[in-house]
Amino acid sequence: MKLKKNIPLIDQHDKFGFWGGKFGGSFIPETLKKPVEDLTKEFQRLRKNKKFIKKRDYYFKNYIGSPTSFVKLENLSNHLGGAQIWAKIVSEANGGAHKIYNATVHALICKAMGKKYIVGDTGAGYAGKMLSMAAKKFGLKCKIFMGAKDIKRQKPNCDAMRKNGAEIVPVYSGSQTLVDAVSECMRYWVSNCDNTHMCVGSTVGPNIFVKICGWSTTQISRELKKQLMKEFKRIPKKIKLINCVGGGSSAYGFWSEFIDYNKKQVELIGVEAGGPQRSKLHAAPLSKNAKIGILHGAASYVCQNNEGQIHETESISAGLDYPGVSPIHCFLKDTKRARYTYANDEAALNAYKLVTKFEKINPSLEPSHAFAEAIRIAPKFSKDTIIIVNSCGDAKKDRDILKERLGKN
Amino acid sequence: MENSLISQSFKNAKKEKRPALLTYIVAGDNSKKKSLEILKSISNYADICELGFPHNTPIADGGQIQTSAYRAIKNGIKINDIFSIVNKFKKFKKNKPIILMGYYNMIYQYNEDKFIAKCKNSKVDGLIVVDLPHPENKSFAIKCKKSGINFIQLISPTTSKLRLKKIISDSHDMIYYISMLSTTGGKLKVSSKKIIAEYRKIKNHNKTKNVVIGFGITEKTIKSLKKADGLVVGSAICKEITRSIKRRQNVVTNVTNIVKRLKNKII
């Protein structure tokens, strides 16, 4: 299994849609074959279409607000000693998280395909909130599937979705979290694929959804590359790009332009959700060595039992609370290009406390997992090592959880 | 596989000038013992019995079958139990075809070859794998055929003409036509006339293939589709199991009565 150079990772799959011969694919019911094929063709056409690219770039700049800033966390770096810690504040993007890139692109594709309805899944509520924003912007009717447990714990994002005119469909089956929301959303699409477009909220699902999402979030690393050149006049000798990984869309977007670099120069570190310290449950299929399985139309490392039943997961972070992971991260793991680890709930909360004590940024619980790893390793390196964390979400949505756990407003 | 039990069942039904009746229940719903009892009892009226192997993230099943599946998993059903149910059933009625139906991850975890071998040993007649479409299912389908197991291809209203041709040519004795864009158990939202017209398109490609229609078939709708080679009823049966459990009534009797009524409507 080998990575190719000069070809985007999203395109390094075989004719059946598998990366490395075994991750990804399209395990879908017959009914979805045609809509998935149509979408695949349309996306192939659009990504080569100059007008479409121009349109995408226009909305990325004027609607999403690219580029998001790249800042040094001076106080945090000084406090920890060791490596320099920087952050890409992707949460500055319109709506407060990276999910807006994928949502905007899906809305544009939906328009191009002449469909009037768009549906999507959401865990932390960001994918749903952004899709509802994009739907409103482009005049589409929007339905969001969300686990009942997540609706309770991510209320601010639910309020935003409703304000944007989207209908939230609560999902009561299974663990009532993201995994069930994605299942229910797919079931809805099976029944309504003739007039409805489906947006999968991360780089998961059947092959084409991995590709569209990855193609959208790549914007993050395109910006970062330019910002690095501006700041350091070259790509520094020792960089570590640290990103949280749930489905893996922000991590892929953060890394994609740097995958071809030698890993000694640019190390890629993915941080999964280890769950509560005292719980056996987690959402870390890569770093806790789960077996390969098929979930939501793709083969990936999946938290599951010997029989192939999908395990319940547990994490303080709704956005990472997912038993599967993107096939492209499985591929990066097996080719050893990226290193994956996990942070538990407590470590993420502590990281949040420390970062917000020293810096004027407000990372949500998802990137707080990435900060936990940055904080852990920074003291081990010297100043010439540049650690960059993707602060991919804003903590506004977490205010209730933070209040409960930290007594903060 | 011309002389398979599945083909034979269709021939028998044809002799009686009626469609074959296919029933679906989830293995282990609501217990191993009970589902075997249900199977034995309804097999007096059903021509072919489908047995679902339950999965906890089913992407193509509606509420009724989900409920049955969750109930079965909660009650501890394992894949080997399902094979043992089939084994026991086949000792009771060796000529009644059994089709296992489920999602690919279960087969993948069990191991494809081991799964097929186990099917063969327990005398499973056919397999439906919901999320393993054509052409990805080609190699698996060939393996099934080598072991004398019918791999059942699915066709839906969205299947293109070109795919239709290829799927039919790679199919075995039976083809499953999904009546409408829906998960299982949806309300029939397409007219029977239209469904039968689509069904004819498949038949016209190859008259020798037995084509069954499923999704949305209930006591109300079954009669209108009786021109098909076979009709599958699943959610309506699962719904009755749920209802009977809730009312603390005899599940076996109630489910058997439904199947009896369904059969009477197509005689």
PDB file of N, CA, C and O in Angstrom, chain B residues 74-123:
ATOM      1  N   LYS B  74     -30.926  -7.353  20.914  1.00  0.00           N
ATOM      2  CA  LYS B  74     -31.003  -7.167  22.364  1.00  0.00           C
ATOM      3  C   LYS B  74     -31.180  -8.517  23.062  1.00  0.00           C
ATOM      4  O   LYS B  74     -30.652  -8.740  24.141  1.00  0.00           O
ATOM      5  N   ASN B  75     -31.897  -9.397  22.411  1.00  0.00           N
ATOM      6  CA  ASN B  75     -32.105 -10.717  23.004  1.00  0.00           C
ATOM      7  C   ASN B  75     -30.947 -11.664  22.718  1.00  0.00           C
ATOM      8  O   ASN B  75     -31.052 -12.870  22.944  1.00  0.00           O
ATOM      9  N   GLY B  76     -29.876 -11.131  22.178  1.00  0.00           N
ATOM     10  CA  GLY B  76     -28.632 -11.900  22.115  1.00  0.00           C
ATOM     11  C   GLY B  76     -28.427 -12.776  20.895  1.00  0.00           C
ATOM     12  O   GLY B  76     -27.587 -13.681  20.932  1.00  0.00           O
ATOM     13  N   ILE B  77     -29.144 -12.542  19.822  1.00  0.00           N
ATOM     14  CA  ILE B  77     -28.960 -13.411  18.648  1.00  0.00           C
ATOM     15  C   ILE B  77     -27.559 -13.237  18.060  1.00  0.00           C
ATOM     16  O   ILE B  77     -27.042 -12.125  17.958  1.00  0.00           O
ATOM     17  N   LYS B  78     -26.935 -14.360  17.714  1.00  0.00           N
ATOM     18  CA  LYS B  78     -25.614 -14.358  17.075  1.00  0.00           C
ATOM     19  C   LYS B  78     -25.741 -15.066  15.725  1.00  0.00           C
ATOM     20  O   LYS B  78     -26.694 -15.823  15.507  1.00  0.00           O
ATOM     21  N   ILE B  79     -24.769 -14.829  14.851  1.00  0.00           N
ATOM     22  CA  ILE B  79     -24.876 -15.422  13.515  1.00  0.00           C
ATOM     23  C   ILE B  79     -24.993 -16.946  13.592  1.00  0.00           C
ATOM     24  O   ILE B  79     -25.789 -17.559  12.883  1.00  0.00           O
ATOM     25  N   ASN B  80     -24.195 -17.547  14.464  1.00  0.00           N
ATOM     26  CA  ASN B  80     -24.266 -19.014  14.564  1.00  0.00           C
ATOM     27  C   ASN B  80     -25.643 -19.502  15.008  1.00  0.00           C
ATOM     28  O   ASN B  80     -26.084 -20.579  14.612  1.00  0.00           O
ATOM     29  N   ASP B  81     -26.317 -18.689  15.823  1.00  0.00           N
ATOM     30  CA  ASP B  81     -27.690 -19.051  16.226  1.00  0.00           C
ATOM     31  C   ASP B  81     -28.604 -19.083  15.003  1.00  0.00           C
ATOM     32  O   ASP B  81     -29.514 -19.913  14.908  1.00  0.00           O
ATOM     33  N   ILE B  82     -28.336 -18.146  14.089  1.00  0.00           N
ATOM     34  CA  ILE B  82     -29.188 -18.065  12.899  1.00  0.00           C
ATOM     35  C   ILE B  82     -29.015 -19.327  12.054  1.00  0.00           C
ATOM     36  O   ILE B  82     -29.984 -19.919  11.584  1.00  0.00           O
ATOM     37  N   PHE B  83     -27.767 -19.747  11.911  1.00  0.00           N
ATOM     38  CA  PHE B  83     -27.537 -20.985  11.170  1.00  0.00           C
ATOM     39  C   PHE B  83     -28.193 -22.165  11.883  1.00  0.00           C
ATOM     40  O   PHE B  83     -28.706 -23.086  11.252  1.00  0.00           O
ATOM     41  N   SER B  84     -28.174 -22.139  13.201  1.00  0.00           N
ATOM     42  CA  SER B  84     -28.786 -23.260  13.910  1.00  0.00           C
ATOM     43  C   SER B  84     -30.305 -23.240  13.759  1.00  0.00           C
ATOM     44  O   SER B  84     -30.934 -24.304  13.680  1.00  0.00           O
ATOM     45  N   ILE B  85     -30.898 -22.055  13.678  1.00  0.00           N
ATOM     46  CA  ILE B  85     -32.348 -21.972  13.407  1.00  0.00           C
ATOM     47  C   ILE B  85     -32.650 -22.605  12.039  1.00  0.00           C
ATOM     48  O   ILE B  85     -33.574 -23.416  11.897  1.00  0.00           O
ATOM     49  N   VAL B  86     -31.826 -22.247  11.043  1.00  0.00           N
ATOM     50  CA  VAL B  86     -32.054 -22.796   9.702  1.00  0.00           C
ATOM     51  C   VAL B  86     -31.909 -24.320   9.723  1.00  0.00           C
ATOM     52  O   VAL B  86     -32.732 -25.056   9.173  1.00  0.00           O
ATOM     53  N   ASN B  87     -30.856 -24.770  10.387  1.00  0.00           N
ATOM     54  CA  ASN B  87     -30.605 -26.202  10.505  1.00  0.00           C
ATOM     55  C   ASN B  87     -31.805 -26.957  11.073  1.00  0.00           C
ATOM     56  O   ASN B  87     -32.276 -27.955  10.511  1.00  0.00           O
ATOM     57  N   LYS B  88     -32.305 -26.426  12.182  1.00  0.00           N
ATOM     58  CA  LYS B  88     -33.442 -27.066  12.844  1.00  0.00           C
ATOM     59  C   LYS B  88     -34.674 -27.026  11.948  1.00  0.00           C
ATOM     60  O   LYS B  88     -35.427 -27.995  11.869  1.00  0.00           O
ATOM     61  N   PHE B  89     -34.859 -25.888  11.297  1.00  0.00           N
ATOM     62  CA  PHE B  89     -36.022 -25.758  10.426  1.00  0.00           C
ATOM     63  C   PHE B  89     -35.954 -26.765   9.283  1.00  0.00           C
ATOM     64  O   PHE B  89     -36.938 -27.423   8.932  1.00  0.00           O
ATOM     65  N   LYS B  90     -34.755 -26.895   8.714  1.00  0.00           N
ATOM     66  CA  LYS B  90     -34.601 -27.794   7.565  1.00  0.00           C
ATOM     67  C   LYS B  90     -34.805 -29.257   7.953  1.00  0.00           C
ATOM     68  O   LYS B  90     -35.202 -30.082   7.125  1.00  0.00           O
ATOM     69  N   LYS B  91     -34.553 -29.584   9.214  1.00  0.00           N
ATOM     70  CA  LYS B  91     -34.829 -30.944   9.664  1.00  0.00           C
ATOM     71  C   LYS B  91     -36.332 -31.192   9.723  1.00  0.00           C
ATOM     72  O   LYS B  91     -36.801 -32.293   9.544  1.00  0.00           O
ATOM     73  N   PHE B  92     -37.043 -30.102   9.947  1.00  0.00           N
ATOM     74  CA  PHE B  92     -38.498 -30.176  10.059  1.00  0.00           C
ATOM     75  C   PHE B  92     -39.136 -30.159   8.666  1.00  0.00           C
ATOM     76  O   PHE B  92     -40.082 -30.878   8.382  1.00  0.00           O
ATOM     77  N   LYS B  93     -38.581 -29.299   7.785  1.00  0.00           N
ATOM     78  CA  LYS B  93     -39.134 -29.197   6.426  1.00  0.00           C
ATOM     79  C   LYS B  93     -38.000 -29.029   5.438  1.00  0.00           C
ATOM     80  O   LYS B  93     -37.578 -27.913   5.159  1.00  0.00           O
ATOM     81  N   LYS B  94     -37.512 -30.126   4.939  1.00  0.00           N
ATOM     82  CA  LYS B  94     -36.282 -29.996   4.158  1.00  0.00           C
ATOM     83  C   LYS B  94     -36.497 -29.383   2.778  1.00  0.00           C
ATOM     84  O   LYS B  94     -35.563 -28.860   2.182  1.00  0.00           O
ATOM     85  N   ASN B  95     -37.714 -29.389   2.270  1.00  0.00           N
ATOM     86  CA  ASN B  95     -37.936 -28.869   0.922  1.00  0.00           C
ATOM     87  C   ASN B  95     -38.401 -27.417   0.855  1.00  0.00           C
ATOM     88  O   ASN B  95     -38.698 -26.903  -0.209  1.00  0.00           O
ATOM     89  N   LYS B  96     -38.509 -26.794   2.009  1.00  0.00           N
ATOM     90  CA  LYS B  96     -38.957 -25.382   1.988  1.00  0.00           C
ATOM     91  C   LYS B  96     -37.725 -24.482   1.888  1.00  0.00           C
ATOM     92  O   LYS B  96     -36.830 -24.549   2.716  1.00  0.00           O
ATOM     93  N   PRO B  97     -37.661 -23.681   0.821  1.00  0.00           N
ATOM     94  CA  PRO B  97     -36.464 -22.845   0.647  1.00  0.00           C
ATOM     95  C   PRO B  97     -36.335 -21.741   1.710  1.00  0.00           C
ATOM     96  O   PRO B  97     -37.332 -21.123   2.100  1.00  0.00           O
ATOM     97  N   ILE B  98     -35.098 -21.553   2.141  1.00  0.00           N
ATOM     98  CA  ILE B  98     -34.796 -20.488   3.099  1.00  0.00           C
ATOM     99  C   ILE B  98     -33.797 -19.524   2.460  1.00  0.00           C
ATOM    100  O   ILE B  98     -32.782 -19.942   1.911  1.00  0.00           O
ATOM    101  N   ILE B  99     -34.130 -18.242   2.539  1.00  0.00           N
ATOM    102  CA  ILE B  99     -33.215 -17.215   2.037  1.00  0.00           C
ATOM    103  C   ILE B  99     -32.772 -16.351   3.209  1.00  0.00           C
ATOM    104  O   ILE B  99     -33.612 -15.859   3.973  1.00  0.00           O
ATOM    105  N   LEU B 100     -31.477 -16.202   3.383  1.00  0.00           N
ATOM    106  CA  LEU B 100     -30.991 -15.292   4.423  1.00  0.00           C
ATOM    107  C   LEU B 100     -30.818 -13.905   3.813  1.00  0.00           C
ATOM    108  O   LEU B 100     -30.379 -13.763   2.673  1.00  0.00           O
ATOM    109  N   MET B 101     -31.162 -12.889   4.588  1.00  0.00           N
ATOM    110  CA  MET B 101     -31.084 -11.519   4.071  1.00  0.00           C
ATOM    111  C   MET B 101     -30.465 -10.607   5.126  1.00  0.00           C
ATOM    112  O   MET B 101     -30.821 -10.679   6.293  1.00  0.00           O
ATOM    113  N   GLY B 102     -29.507  -9.782   4.687  1.00  0.00           N
ATOM    114  CA  GLY B 102     -28.908  -8.860   5.651  1.00  0.00           C
ATOM    115  C   GLY B 102     -27.885  -7.955   5.024  1.00  0.00           C
ATOM    116  O   GLY B 102     -27.884  -7.731   3.809  1.00  0.00           O
ATOM    117  N   TYR B 103     -27.006  -7.431   5.878  1.00  0.00           N
ATOM    118  CA  TYR B 103     -26.020  -6.437   5.446  1.00  0.00           C
ATOM    119  C   TYR B 103     -24.625  -7.059   5.397  1.00  0.00           C
ATOM    120  O   TYR B 103     -24.307  -7.981   6.139  1.00  0.00           O
ATOM    121  N   TYR B 104     -23.806  -6.494   4.503  1.00  0.00           N
ATOM    122  CA  TYR B 104     -22.542  -7.120   4.176  1.00  0.00           C
ATOM    123  C   TYR B 104     -21.555  -7.169   5.346  1.00  0.00           C
ATOM    124  O   TYR B 104     -20.763  -8.097   5.444  1.00  0.00           O
ATOM    125  N   ASN B 105     -21.585  -6.194   6.236  1.00  0.00           N
ATOM    126  CA  ASN B 105     -20.577  -6.195   7.307  1.00  0.00           C
ATOM    127  C   ASN B 105     -20.593  -7.475   8.131  1.00  0.00           C
ATOM    128  O   ASN B 105     -19.555  -7.952   8.571  1.00  0.00           O
ATOM    129  N   MET B 106     -21.777  -8.031   8.327  1.00  0.00           N
ATOM    130  CA  MET B 106     -21.888  -9.265   9.107  1.00  0.00           C
ATOM    131  C   MET B 106     -21.169 -10.411   8.401  1.00  0.00           C
ATOM    132  O   MET B 106     -20.501 -11.221   9.035  1.00  0.00           O
ATOM    133  N   ILE B 107     -21.329 -10.460   7.093  1.00  0.00           N
ATOM    134  CA  ILE B 107     -20.681 -11.515   6.300  1.00  0.00           C
ATOM    135  C   ILE B 107     -19.169 -11.275   6.284  1.00  0.00           C
ATOM    136  O   ILE B 107     -18.369 -12.202   6.437  1.00  0.00           O
ATOM    137  N   TYR B 108     -18.805 -10.028   6.128  1.00  0.00           N
ATOM    138  CA  TYR B 108     -17.399  -9.629   6.069  1.00  0.00           C
ATOM    139  C   TYR B 108     -16.680 -10.000   7.369  1.00  0.00           C
ATOM    140  O   TYR B 108     -15.584 -10.539   7.359  1.00  0.00           O
ATOM    141  N   GLN B 109     -17.314  -9.718   8.495  1.00  0.00           N
ATOM    142  CA  GLN B 109     -16.695 -10.047   9.787  1.00  0.00           C
ATOM    143  C   GLN B 109     -16.621 -11.543  10.002  1.00  0.00           C
ATOM    144  O   GLN B 109     -15.686 -12.053  10.590  1.00  0.00           O
ATOM    145  N   TYR B 110     -17.638 -12.249   9.531  1.00  0.00           N
ATOM    146  CA  TYR B 110     -17.672 -13.707   9.714  1.00  0.00           C
ATOM    147  C   TYR B 110     -16.653 -14.366   8.795  1.00  0.00           C
ATOM    148  O   TYR B 110     -16.162 -15.443   9.073  1.00  0.00           O
ATOM    149  N   ASN B 111     -16.357 -13.716   7.717  1.00  0.00           N
ATOM    150  CA  ASN B 111     -15.493 -14.166   6.622  1.00  0.00           C
ATOM    151  C   ASN B 111     -16.358 -14.765   5.510  1.00  0.00           C
ATOM    152  O   ASN B 111     -17.108 -15.713   5.741  1.00  0.00           O
ATOM    153  N   GLU B 112     -16.232 -14.204   4.325  1.00  0.00           N
ATOM    154  CA  GLU B 112     -17.075 -14.602   3.186  1.00  0.00           C
ATOM    155  C   GLU B 112     -17.129 -16.117   2.986  1.00  0.00           C
ATOM    156  O   GLU B 112     -18.201 -16.710   2.904  1.00  0.00           O
ATOM    157  N   ASP B 113     -15.943 -16.722   2.888  1.00  0.00           N
ATOM    158  CA  ASP B 113     -15.900 -18.162   2.576  1.00  0.00           C
ATOM    159  C   ASP B 113     -16.515 -19.002   3.687  1.00  0.00           C
ATOM    160  O   ASP B 113     -17.243 -19.956   3.428  1.00  0.00           O
ATOM    161  N   LYS B 114     -16.189 -18.589   4.922  1.00  0.00           N
ATOM    162  CA  LYS B 114     -16.718 -19.319   6.065  1.00  0.00           C
ATOM    163  C   LYS B 114     -18.245 -19.178   6.106  1.00  0.00           C
ATOM    164  O   LYS B 114     -18.965 -20.141   6.403  1.00  0.00           O
ATOM    165  N   PHE B 115     -18.715 -17.999   5.791  1.00  0.00           N
ATOM    166  CA  PHE B 115     -20.153 -17.721   5.804  1.00  0.00           C
ATOM    167  C   PHE B 115     -20.860 -18.598   4.772  1.00  0.00           C
ATOM    168  O   PHE B 115     -21.881 -19.233   5.064  1.00  0.00           O
ATOM    169  N   ILE B 116     -20.292 -18.633   3.578  1.00  0.00           N
ATOM    170  CA  ILE B 116     -20.913 -19.429   2.514  1.00  0.00           C
ATOM    171  C   ILE B 116     -20.883 -20.914   2.872  1.00  0.00           C
ATOM    172  O   ILE B 116     -21.876 -21.638   2.685  1.00  0.00           O
ATOM    173  N   ALA B 117     -19.759 -21.367   3.411  1.00  0.00           N
ATOM    174  CA  ALA B 117     -19.651 -22.779   3.808  1.00  0.00           C
ATOM    175  C   ALA B 117     -20.712 -23.116   4.849  1.00  0.00           C
ATOM    176  O   ALA B 117     -21.364 -24.168   4.798  1.00  0.00           O
ATOM    177  N   LYS B 118     -20.873 -22.197   5.792  1.00  0.00           N
ATOM    178  CA  LYS B 118     -21.849 -22.407   6.852  1.00  0.00           C
ATOM    179  C   LYS B 118     -23.278 -22.412   6.272  1.00  0.00           C
ATOM    180  O   LYS B 118     -24.119 -23.208   6.698  1.00  0.00           O
ATOM    181  N   CYS B 119     -23.526 -21.547   5.301  1.00  0.00           N
ATOM    182  CA  CYS B 119     -24.835 -21.530   4.626  1.00  0.00           C
ATOM    183  C   CYS B 119     -25.091 -22.884   3.977  1.00  0.00           C
ATOM    184  O   CYS B 119     -26.180 -23.458   4.081  1.00  0.00           O
ATOM    185  N   LYS B 120     -24.062 -23.380   3.295  1.00  0.00           N
ATOM    186  CA  LYS B 120     -24.211 -24.645   2.592  1.00  0.00           C
ATOM    187  C   LYS B 120     -24.521 -25.774   3.576  1.00  0.00           C
ATOM    188  O   LYS B 120     -25.439 -26.570   3.366  1.00  0.00           O
ATOM    189  N   ASN B 121     -23.761 -25.797   4.666  1.00  0.00           N
ATOM    190  CA  ASN B 121     -23.963 -26.837   5.685  1.00  0.00           C
ATOM    191  C   ASN B 121     -25.337 -26.807   6.305  1.00  0.00           C
ATOM    192  O   ASN B 121     -25.919 -27.837   6.602  1.00  0.00           O
ATOM    193  N   SER B 122     -25.848 -25.596   6.524  1.00  0.00           N
ATOM    194  CA  SER B 122     -27.170 -25.525   7.157  1.00  0.00           C
ATOM    195  C   SER B 122     -28.292 -25.508   6.121  1.00  0.00           C
ATOM    196  O   SER B 122     -29.429 -25.312   6.471  1.00  0.00           O
ATOM    197  N   LYS B 123     -27.917 -25.707   4.857  1.00  0.00           N
ATOM    198  CA  LYS B 123     -28.887 -25.831   3.752  1.00  0.00           C
ATOM    199  C   LYS B 123     -29.667 -24.559   3.461  1.00  0.00           C
ATOM    200  O   LYS B 123     -30.851 -24.569   3.136  1.00  0.00           O
TER     201      LYS B 123
END
